[in-house]
Backbone as numpy.savetxt, mean C-alpha at the origin, in Angstrom:
# Nx Ny Nz CAx CAy CAz Cx Cy Cz
9.49 16.34 111.21 8.71 15.56 110.27 8.92 14.09 110.58
7.78 13.32 110.63 7.88 11.89 110.91 8.34 11.15 109.70
9.03 10.17 110.00 9.56 9.37 108.90 8.55 8.35 108.47
8.50 8.11 107.17 7.64 7.09 106.59 8.37 5.78 106.56
7.60 4.78 106.87 8.17 3.43 106.80 8.18 2.98 105.37
9.33 2.56 105.01 9.47 2.07 103.63 9.06 0.63 103.60
8.09 0.28 102.70 7.57 -1.07 102.61 7.72 -1.53 101.19
8.46 -2.54 101.10 8.68 -3.09 99.75 8.16 -4.48 99.74
7.20 -4.80 98.93 6.72 -6.17 98.83 7.84 -7.06 98.40
7.81 -8.26 98.94 8.86 -9.22 98.64 8.88 -9.54 97.17
10.09 -9.54 96.67 10.26 -9.90 95.26 10.03 -8.78 94.30
9.58 -7.58 94.79 9.34 -6.44 93.87 10.40 -5.41 94.08
11.01 -4.96 93.07 12.01 -3.91 93.13 11.62 -2.79 92.20
11.74 -1.57 92.74 11.40 -0.41 91.92 12.60 -0.09 91.06
12.40 -0.04 89.80 13.53 0.30 88.92 14.07 1.67 89.27
15.36 1.82 89.14 16.00 3.10 89.47 15.43 4.23 88.65
15.15 4.01 87.43 14.63 5.10 86.58 13.29 5.58 87.08
12.42 4.65 87.55 11.10 5.03 88.05 11.24 5.77 89.35
12.16 5.31 90.20 12.36 5.99 91.50 12.79 7.42 91.30
13.75 7.61 90.40 14.18 8.98 90.15 13.05 9.83 89.60
12.23 9.25 88.76 11.10 10.00 88.21 10.11 10.39 89.30
9.84 9.47 90.23 8.90 9.75 91.33 9.46 10.82 92.25
10.75 10.74 92.56 11.36 11.75 93.43 11.30 13.12 92.80
11.60 13.19 91.52 11.53 14.50 90.86 10.13 15.03 90.84
9.15 14.17 90.65 7.75 14.60 90.64 7.31 15.08 92.01
7.75 14.37 93.07 7.38 14.78 94.44 7.99 16.11 94.80
9.24 16.32 94.41 9.89 17.60 94.69 9.18 18.74 94.00
8.79 18.52 92.78 8.08 19.57 92.05 6.76 19.89 92.70
6.03 18.87 93.15 4.74 19.10 93.81 4.92 19.84 95.11
5.94 19.45 95.88 6.18 20.14 97.16 6.52 21.59 96.96
7.34 21.89 95.98 7.71 23.27 95.70 6.51 24.09 95.32
5.66 23.57 94.44 4.48 24.34 94.04 3.50 24.50 95.19
3.40 23.50 96.07 2.50 23.60 97.22 2.98 24.65 98.20
4.28 24.72 98.40 4.83 25.73 99.31 4.59 27.11 98.79
4.76 27.33 97.52 4.53 28.65 96.93 3.08 29.03 97.05
2.17 28.05 96.89 0.74 28.35 96.98 0.33 28.73 98.40
0.95 28.16 99.39 0.59 28.43 100.79 1.40 29.57 101.40
2.28 30.13 100.64 3.08 31.24 101.15 4.15 30.83 102.11
4.55 29.59 102.02 5.60 29.10 102.91 6.93 29.48 102.33
7.80 30.11 103.18 9.11 30.50 102.74 10.04 29.31 102.82
10.78 29.17 101.87 11.75 28.09 101.83 13.11 28.68 101.99
13.76 28.24 102.98 15.11 28.73 103.24 16.05 28.14 102.22
16.97 29.02 101.86 17.87 28.59 100.82 18.86 27.58 101.32
19.40 27.83 102.54 20.46 26.95 103.03 19.88 26.01 104.04
19.82 24.80 103.75 19.36 23.74 104.64 20.29 22.56 104.47
20.41 21.83 105.54 21.28 20.66 105.43 20.74 19.70 104.40
21.67 19.13 103.78 21.30 18.20 102.72 20.56 17.02 103.26
20.91 16.63 104.47 20.25 15.47 105.04 18.80 15.71 105.34
18.44 16.94 105.83 17.06 17.25 106.14 16.22 17.33 104.88
16.81 17.95 103.82 16.07 18.03 102.56 15.78 16.65 102.04
16.77 15.79 102.17 16.58 14.45 101.66 15.54 13.72 102.48
15.54 14.03 103.87 14.57 13.36 104.71 13.17 13.86 104.44
13.05 15.19 104.16 11.73 15.74 103.89 11.15 15.21 102.60
12.03 14.83 101.74 11.55 14.42 100.42 11.40 12.93 100.31
11.58 12.28 101.49 11.37 10.84 101.43 9.90 10.55 101.25
9.63 9.70 100.53 8.24 9.36 100.21 8.11 7.86 100.31
7.05 7.48 100.95 6.78 6.06 101.02 6.14 5.63 99.71
6.80 4.79 99.15 6.31 4.32 97.85 5.51 3.09 98.10
4.24 3.22 98.00 3.34 2.11 98.20 3.30 1.25 96.95
2.92 0.03 97.20 2.78 -0.89 96.08 1.73 -0.42 95.12
0.66 0.19 95.73 -0.41 0.69 94.84 0.10 1.75 93.92
1.06 2.66 94.48 1.61 3.70 93.64 2.41 3.10 92.51
3.15 2.06 92.95 3.93 1.41 91.90 3.04 0.82 90.82
1.89 0.23 91.35 0.98 -0.36 90.36 0.31 0.69 89.52
0.07 1.92 90.11 -0.61 2.98 89.34 0.26 3.62 88.31
1.58 3.61 88.61 2.48 4.24 87.65 2.91 3.19 86.66
2.54 3.40 85.55 2.91 2.45 84.50 4.20 2.88 83.87
4.98 1.89 83.64 6.23 2.18 82.95 5.93 2.63 81.52
6.62 3.68 81.17 6.37 4.14 79.79 6.75 3.05 78.79
5.83 2.89 77.89 6.10 1.91 76.85 6.99 2.53 75.81
8.02 1.87 75.59 8.94 2.35 74.56 8.53 1.73 73.24
8.07 2.58 72.41 7.66 2.10 71.09 8.61 2.63 70.05
8.87 1.84 69.21 9.74 2.26 68.11 9.22 1.62 66.84
9.18 2.42 65.85 8.73 1.88 64.57 9.83 1.03 63.99
9.42 -0.15 63.74 10.39 -1.09 63.17 10.31 -0.98 61.66
11.40 -0.58 61.17 11.43 -0.43 59.72 11.26 -1.79 59.07
10.53 -1.78 58.04 10.31 -3.02 57.31 11.62 -3.46 56.73
12.12 -4.50 57.41 13.43 -4.98 56.96 13.33 -5.99 55.85
12.07 -6.22 55.45 11.91 -7.20 54.36 12.60 -6.66 53.12
13.46 -7.42 52.70 14.21 -6.99 51.51 13.30 -6.98 50.29
13.10 -5.79 49.80 12.25 -5.68 48.62 13.01 -6.15 47.39
12.27 -6.90 46.66 12.87 -7.39 45.41 13.01 -6.23 44.44
14.21 -5.98 44.03 14.38 -4.84 43.10 13.58 -5.04 41.82
13.01 -3.94 41.42 12.22 -4.02 40.19 13.12 -4.35 39.01
12.61 -5.24 38.25 13.37 -5.61 37.07 13.37 -4.45 36.09
14.52 -4.10 35.61 14.55 -2.97 34.66 13.79 -3.31 33.39
13.06 -2.33 32.96 12.30 -2.53 31.72 13.26 -2.67 30.56
12.95 -3.60 29.69 13.86 -3.75 28.54 13.88 -2.49 27.69
15.05 -2.12 27.34 15.21 -0.92 26.51 14.98 -1.31 25.06
14.02 -0.62 24.49 13.70 -0.91 23.09 14.79 -0.34 22.20
15.43 -1.21 21.53 16.52 -0.79 20.65 16.00 -0.81 19.22
15.94 0.35 18.65 15.47 0.42 17.27 16.58 -0.03 16.34
16.22 -0.86 15.37 17.27 -1.30 14.44 17.81 -0.13 13.64
19.08 -0.22 13.41 19.69 0.84 12.62 19.08 0.88 11.24
18.85 2.07 10.72 18.23 2.16 9.39 19.09 1.47 8.34
18.41 0.68 7.55 19.11 -0.05 6.50 19.46 0.90 5.36
20.63 0.76 4.83 20.96 1.61 3.68 20.04 1.31 2.51
19.70 2.32 1.76 18.79 2.07 0.62 19.39 1.06 -0.34
18.50 0.24 -0.84 18.94 -0.78 -1.78 19.50 -0.11 -3.03
20.57 -0.64 -3.52 21.13 -0.02 -4.73 20.14 -0.06 -5.88
20.11 1.02 -6.58 19.17 1.11 -7.70 19.53 0.05 -8.74
18.48 -0.56 -9.23 18.71 -1.58 -10.25 19.23 -0.91 -11.52
20.24 -1.50 -12.08 20.76 -0.88 -13.31 19.71 -0.90 -14.41
19.72 0.15 -15.16 18.76 0.24 -16.27 19.03 -0.90 -17.24
17.96 -1.52 -17.69 18.17 -2.63 -18.63 18.88 -2.16 -19.88
19.81 -2.97 -20.28 20.55 -2.61 -21.48 19.62 -2.56 -22.68
19.79 -1.52 -23.44 18.96 -1.35 -24.63 19.52 -2.24 -25.74
18.76 -3.25 -26.03 19.20 -4.16 -27.08 18.89 -3.57 -28.45
19.75 -3.82 -29.37 19.46 -3.30 -30.71 18.19 -3.94 -31.27
17.38 -3.10 -31.83 16.13 -3.61 -32.40 16.40 -4.25 -33.76
15.78 -5.36 -33.93 15.92 -6.07 -35.20 14.61 -5.98 -35.96
14.72 -5.56 -37.16 13.54 -5.49 -38.01 13.23 -6.90 -38.52
12.30 -7.54 -37.82 11.91 -8.89 -38.22 10.67 -8.78 -39.10
10.78 -9.19 -40.30 9.61 -9.09 -41.18 8.48 -9.97 -40.69
7.28 -9.44 -40.81 6.11 -10.21 -40.42 5.92 -11.38 -41.37
5.42 -12.44 -40.81 5.14 -13.59 -41.66 4.08 -13.21 -42.69
4.30 -13.68 -43.88 3.37 -13.35 -44.96 2.02 -14.02 -44.71
0.98 -13.20 -44.83 -0.38 -13.72 -44.66 -0.80 -14.35 -45.99
-1.05 -15.66 -45.99 -1.38 -16.31 -47.25 -2.82 -16.13 -47.70
-3.62 -15.48 -46.88 -5.06 -15.38 -47.18 -5.32 -14.33 -48.26
-6.17 -14.70 -49.22 -6.66 -13.74 -50.21 -8.05 -13.31 -49.74
-8.10 -12.12 -49.17 -9.35 -11.68 -48.55 -10.35 -11.19 -49.59
-11.62 -11.60 -49.48 -12.65 -11.05 -50.39 -12.91 -9.59 -50.05
-13.56 -8.90 -50.97 -13.78 -7.46 -50.81 -14.54 -7.12 -49.54
-15.48 -7.98 -49.11 -16.29 -7.66 -47.93 -15.53 -7.86 -46.61
-14.32 -8.45 -46.67 -13.56 -8.68 -45.44 -12.40 -7.72 -45.25
-12.24 -6.77 -46.15 -11.15 -5.80 -46.00 -11.72 -4.45 -45.62
-10.86 -3.62 -45.05 -11.30 -2.28 -44.65 -11.28 -1.31 -45.83
-10.32 -1.50 -46.74 -10.24 -0.66 -47.94 -10.03 -1.57 -49.15
-10.79 -1.30 -50.20 -10.66 -2.09 -51.43 -9.44 -1.62 -52.23
-8.91 -2.49 -53.07 -7.83 -2.05 -53.95 -8.33 -1.02 -54.95
-7.46 -0.08 -55.28 -7.85 1.01 -56.20 -6.81 1.07 -57.32
-7.30 1.17 -58.59 -6.39 1.26 -59.74 -5.61 2.56 -59.68
-4.30 2.48 -59.94 -3.46 3.67 -59.88 -3.57 4.53 -61.14
-4.08 3.96 -62.20 -4.27 4.72 -63.45 -5.50 4.16 -64.17
-6.11 4.96 -65.04 -7.31 4.49 -65.76 -6.98 3.23 -66.58
-7.95 2.29 -66.59 -7.80 1.04 -67.35 -8.78 1.11 -68.54
-8.24 1.01 -69.75 -9.07 1.18 -70.95 -8.94 -0.05 -71.87
-9.84 -1.01 -71.70 -9.82 -2.16 -72.62 -10.14 -1.70 -74.07
-9.60 -2.46 -75.01 -9.85 -2.14 -76.43 -11.11 -2.85 -76.89
-12.00 -2.08 -77.62 -13.23 -2.68 -78.14 -12.84 -3.65 -79.26
-13.20 -4.91 -79.10 -12.77 -5.87 -80.14 -13.42 -5.59 -81.51
-12.66 -5.84 -82.58 -13.16 -5.58 -83.93 -14.36 -6.48 -84.25
-14.32 -7.70 -83.76 -15.43 -8.61 -84.04 -16.72 -8.09 -83.46
-16.66 -7.48 -82.29 -17.85 -6.92 -81.68 -18.35 -5.73 -82.45
-17.42 -4.89 -82.94 -17.82 -3.72 -83.71 -18.44 -4.16 -85.04
-17.88 -5.19 -85.69 -18.44 -5.68 -86.95 -19.85 -6.22 -86.75
-20.04 -6.90 -85.64 -21.36 -7.45 -85.36 -22.31 -6.40 -84.80
-21.74 -5.27 -84.33 -22.57 -4.19 -83.78 -23.27 -4.57 -82.50
-22.56 -5.30 -81.65 -23.18 -5.75 -80.38 -22.44 -5.15 -79.18
-23.21 -4.97 -78.10 -22.60 -4.58 -76.82 -22.24 -5.86 -76.06
-21.43 -5.68 -75.02 -21.07 -6.86 -74.23 -20.56 -6.49 -72.83
-20.46 -7.51 -71.98 -19.91 -7.32 -70.63 -19.13 -8.57 -70.23
-18.13 -8.33 -69.41 -17.27 -9.41 -68.91 -17.04 -9.18 -67.41
-17.18 -10.28 -66.65 -16.86 -10.22 -65.20 -15.56 -10.99 -64.97
-14.57 -10.28 -64.37 -13.26 -10.86 -64.13 -13.01 -11.06 -62.62
-12.24 -12.11 -62.30 -11.78 -12.29 -60.92 -10.29 -11.97 -60.89
-9.94 -10.98 -60.04 -8.55 -10.56 -59.93 -8.00 -10.96 -58.56
-6.77 -11.51 -58.57 -6.03 -11.75 -57.32 -4.91 -10.72 -57.26
-5.03 -9.78 -56.30 -4.08 -8.67 -56.18 -3.31 -8.87 -54.87
-1.97 -8.88 -54.96 -1.20 -9.12 -53.74 -1.06 -7.85 -52.90
-0.30 -7.97 -51.79 -0.18 -6.85 -50.85 0.66 -5.69 -51.39
1.30 -5.90 -52.55 2.03 -4.79 -53.17 1.23 -4.13 -54.29
0.04 -4.67 -54.59 -0.81 -4.07 -55.63 -0.63 -4.68 -57.00
0.17 -5.75 -57.08 0.38 -6.39 -58.38 -0.70 -7.45 -58.60
-1.23 -7.50 -59.85 -2.23 -8.51 -60.20 -1.50 -9.82 -60.45
-1.73 -10.77 -59.56 -1.06 -12.04 -59.68 -1.81 -13.01 -60.60
-3.11 -12.84 -60.68 -3.91 -13.76 -61.51 -5.20 -13.07 -61.88
-5.65 -13.30 -63.11 -6.91 -12.77 -63.59 -7.61 -13.86 -64.40
-8.91 -13.98 -64.20 -9.68 -15.03 -64.90 -11.08 -14.52 -65.18
-11.72 -15.13 -66.18 -13.07 -14.74 -66.58 -14.05 -15.56 -65.77
-14.98 -14.85 -65.16 -16.06 -15.50 -64.40 -17.32 -15.57 -65.25
-17.56 -14.49 -66.03 -18.79 -14.42 -66.82 -18.53 -13.54 -68.04
-19.14 -13.91 -69.20 -19.02 -13.09 -70.42 -20.32 -13.16 -71.20
-20.72 -11.97 -71.73 -21.98 -11.92 -72.50 -21.83 -10.86 -73.60
-21.84 -11.30 -74.87 -21.89 -12.68 -75.37 -20.53 -13.34 -75.21
-20.52 -14.62 -75.21 -19.28 -15.34 -75.04 -18.45 -15.35 -76.33
-17.14 -15.37 -76.10 -16.22 -15.52 -77.23 -15.91 -14.23 -77.95
-16.34 -13.07 -77.48 -16.07 -11.83 -78.20 -15.20 -10.87 -77.37
-15.58 -10.63 -76.12 -14.92 -9.57 -75.34 -13.93 -10.08 -74.27
-13.82 -11.39 -74.10 -13.00 -11.90 -72.99 -11.52 -11.51 -73.12
-10.93 -11.73 -74.29 -9.50 -11.45 -74.45 -9.18 -9.98 -74.27
-10.07 -9.10 -74.70 -9.84 -7.67 -74.53 -9.78 -7.32 -73.04
-10.69 -7.86 -72.25 -10.72 -7.55 -70.82 -9.50 -8.14 -70.09
-9.15 -9.37 -70.41 -8.00 -10.00 -69.75 -6.71 -9.22 -70.01
-6.50 -8.82 -71.26 -5.27 -8.11 -71.61 -5.17 -6.78 -70.86
-6.30 -6.09 -70.69 -6.27 -4.78 -70.03 -5.89 -4.91 -68.54
-6.38 -5.96 -67.87 -6.17 -6.03 -66.40 -4.92 -6.81 -66.00
-4.32 -7.55 -66.92 -3.08 -8.22 -66.55 -1.97 -7.22 -66.24
-1.95 -6.12 -66.90 -0.88 -5.13 -66.73 -1.26 -3.99 -65.79
-2.44 -4.03 -65.22 -2.87 -2.93 -64.35 -2.13 -2.99 -62.99
-2.00 -1.80 -62.37 -1.40 -1.72 -61.02 -2.41 -1.08 -60.07
-2.40 -1.57 -58.82 -3.39 -1.13 -57.83 -2.70 -0.73 -56.51
-3.40 0.11 -55.77 -3.07 0.30 -54.35 -3.70 -0.89 -53.62
-2.92 -1.64 -52.83 -3.45 -2.89 -52.26 -4.58 -2.64 -51.26
-5.31 -3.69 -51.02 -6.38 -3.63 -50.01 -5.75 -3.48 -48.62
-6.53 -2.92 -47.68 -6.06 -2.70 -46.31 -6.98 -3.44 -45.32
-6.33 -4.07 -44.33 -7.08 -4.74 -43.26 -6.32 -4.53 -41.95
-7.01 -3.96 -40.95 -6.39 -3.68 -39.64 -5.12 -2.85 -39.78
-5.17 -1.93 -40.73 -4.05 -1.00 -40.89 -2.87 -1.54 -41.65
-2.99 -2.66 -42.29 -1.86 -3.19 -43.06 -2.36 -3.69 -44.41
-1.42 -3.70 -45.37 -1.76 -4.15 -46.72 -1.89 -5.67 -46.73
-2.90 -6.15 -47.43 -3.15 -7.59 -47.49 -3.48 -7.99 -48.93
-3.39 -9.29 -49.15 -3.82 -9.83 -50.43 -5.35 -9.75 -50.51
-5.84 -9.61 -51.73 -7.30 -9.53 -51.90 -7.69 -10.19 -53.22
-8.95 -10.57 -53.27 -9.52 -11.09 -54.52 -10.83 -10.34 -54.76
-10.94 -9.77 -55.96 -12.10 -8.92 -56.27 -12.67 -9.30 -57.63
-13.96 -9.01 -57.75 -14.65 -9.19 -59.03 -14.81 -7.82 -59.69
-14.46 -7.77 -60.98 -14.54 -6.52 -61.75 -15.47 -6.76 -62.95
-16.43 -5.85 -63.13 -17.32 -5.92 -64.30 -16.83 -4.90 -65.33
-16.59 -5.38 -66.53 -16.17 -4.52 -67.65 -17.31 -4.48 -68.66
-17.73 -3.26 -69.04 -18.87 -3.09 -69.95 -18.40 -2.51 -71.30
-18.89 -3.13 -72.38 -18.59 -2.65 -73.74 -19.89 -2.13 -74.35
-19.85 -0.88 -74.88 -21.06 -0.29 -75.47 -20.71 0.38 -76.80
-21.73 0.45 -77.63 -21.63 1.18 -78.91 -22.49 2.42 -78.82
-22.02 3.52 -79.42 -22.84 4.74 -79.44 -23.83 4.65 -80.59
-24.48 5.78 -80.80 -25.49 5.77 -81.84 -24.89 5.46 -83.22
-23.61 5.76 -83.36 -22.98 5.50 -84.66 -22.21 4.19 -84.62
-22.56 3.38 -83.62 -21.95 2.06 -83.51 -20.45 2.11 -83.27
-20.01 3.16 -82.60 -18.60 3.27 -82.23 -18.44 2.75 -80.79
-17.37 1.99 -80.49 -17.19 1.44 -79.14 -16.94 2.53 -78.10
-17.62 2.43 -76.99 -17.45 3.36 -75.85 -17.26 2.50 -74.59
-16.16 2.77 -73.82 -15.88 2.02 -72.59 -16.44 2.77 -71.38
-17.08 2.02 -70.48 -17.55 2.62 -69.23 -16.39 2.62 -68.23
-16.02 3.78 -67.80 -14.87 3.92 -66.89 -15.32 4.49 -65.54
-14.76 4.06 -64.41 -13.83 2.94 -64.32 -14.58 1.63 -64.29
-13.92 0.51 -64.45 -14.59 -0.77 -64.33 -15.21 -0.91 -62.94
-16.35 -1.55 -62.89 -17.10 -1.65 -61.64 -16.62 -2.84 -60.82
-16.32 -2.57 -59.53 -15.92 -3.64 -58.63 -17.16 -4.29 -58.05
-17.19 -5.60 -58.06 -18.34 -6.35 -57.56 -17.91 -7.09 -56.30
-18.61 -6.86 -55.21 -18.29 -7.60 -53.98 -18.78 -9.02 -54.12
-17.91 -10.01 -53.97 -18.32 -11.40 -54.14 -19.22 -11.86 -53.00
């Protein structure tokens, strides 16, 4: 086998790793070619001849055609990531103890304070209930009237307090005059009444009462009962 001239361009050196790769590739190709052509390969051959047979002229073009494998490596992102700020932990306030129950207000003793006395003497039309006599009132027929054989009438004004007592009585009208007035006054000065009522309470009142004197067919005095209350 003729030897190949080794030609190395000036200034260019084949890296050892590439040379070994090319030699291994050439050996593999030669072996497969021999098997395809039925060429027997002797097992024992001098090392020098095998090395000479496997010499290959490495042309510059071959060197240019074989590209060095690019070694790529993923570069881990070394940028230091800013650690995420921990989310603030929501702290629920501890439950407040229930406010102490307010003490029950002390029960003060009730004082019976009497209501101020109402000084008003209410007329009959301003009260809810009129005063009512507790017992029949029977004036006496005056003798002078019986002697004269005349009838008569007297209108009285009564001031009755909140207890039903007649505080004052006076004559408003009399017919005929000078005969029946004293009889009527005497009868009502001593009378007792259930007091008038206003808004659910007893009040003072002033009422007009008509007292009538009559004679029967035999000229005997007859009193009209009860005396008539006149609304002023």
